[in-house]
Amino acid sequence: MNKTLRYSFVALMAMFMGSAFAQKEVVVDFNSMSVATSSGESDAGDINETYKIVADDDENVVILISPKAEEVTNPNRFWQTNSGPQLRCYSGTITIQAKFAMKSITFDAPSKFDVTANVGKLSSTTWSGEATEVVFAVNKNSQINKITISGEAAGNTSGEEDHIANTAETAYTVAKAIELIDAGKALSEEVYVKGKISKLENYKDGSYTYWISDDGTTESSQFECYKGKGLDGADFTSADDMKKGATVIVKGKLKKYNSIYEFDAGNVLVSYDASTAVEEKHIANTEETAYTVAEAIALIDAGESLQDVVFVKGIVSQVDKFDDRYNSITYWISDDGTTTNQFECYSGKGIGGASFASIDDVQVGATVIVKGNMKKYNSIYEFDKNNELVKYDASTAGISNLKAKQVESAVYNLAGQRVDANYKGVVIQNGKKFVVK
């Protein structure tokens, strides 16, 4: 489903005597929408591309519903219930934008609701703060009947919003940018931020993800420039286009994703001064000099040249799942084959990039050398997807059982989310479905 829906909102606006504030309340009732729905027999309501709902021709309120995340099974969708259509999201984001300062957003989701807001405070099913855009990241199955948005049309006595747009000459410091994000001030506006590159994370397809801070170190407050572009929006041409320590001014839209303060994708480099750059230590190695897991984790924490492809050696400590869409396996390695101080090989490929045939192709206890780009995702140290096995020694498989019991493969529900032993229903383990009662 790829569609823009112009929906007749129930919108209430009251003007208070002697006040410059126009109080607004907008109710988005999915149950009463005329929209295609999915059911046990139909997928007509599945959301395959970003779905846009607008209040009116002026787009005073816009809701953007993204498709599901790649690794999740169930699609985001409008589901037919006895009460009418219901928005069901299993991953991805729900973005709410308004042409007024939103102060409160309440979700009517009585049974299942698990999301995280990029700004403001979320308590149960009610968000509070002050923003013209809020991005809710969906963590797992959330079933929403209605959304109520409340706020003020103006934020000062002149009836105008408190804007934060600036210029390259008045670029904010990293500390000030973080302060503005926490305050939820006009985050739909493009602003300029100045800092020094503290960490280079990933160059890919003309975009660069890197971090800046006010002093160029990773010890002070960090700000991520996610999938940024070069000067005047040009593509980067190689990982060498950016140097650690260089002073930059970057333009983009501020946001907070989980606990990360950042410019959203598509931010643009405005100024680049390499005179302050420091000589960077490259970490690329060879199969013969493969890092231990402990060394790999230390390098990630130091933020050293993480765009380099490196080799890491370890013992398979846990095998999570086989993905038959990509014929890849997600598994973990450690230096001693136990589940302490693990390193994830996310959606990895076989030797030479070959496809895996089943989850049995990787065994707990086997000694491996893996090649790929290292990163830290939330609290997980890992190889990014498309890492490759370079060496696989099955002769050690099972030996780790002498040190610790073999870890039972992880269990997932039909939405692709990991579940514990208390979960009831249809689950997937080792690529096979079965029912837990």
Coordinates of N, CA and C in Angstrom, one line a residue, residues 17 30 339 353:
M17 N -9.5 34.5 25.3 CA -9.5 35.9 25.3 C -8.2 36.5 25.9
F30 N -8.7 5.8 13.5 CA -8.5 4.8 12.5 C -9.7 3.9 12.3
T339 N 29.3 -17.5 26.3 CA 28.4 -16.4 25.9 C 28.9 -15.1 26.7
G353 N 31.7 -15.4 0.5 CA 30.4 -14.8 0.3 C 29.3 -15.7 -0.2

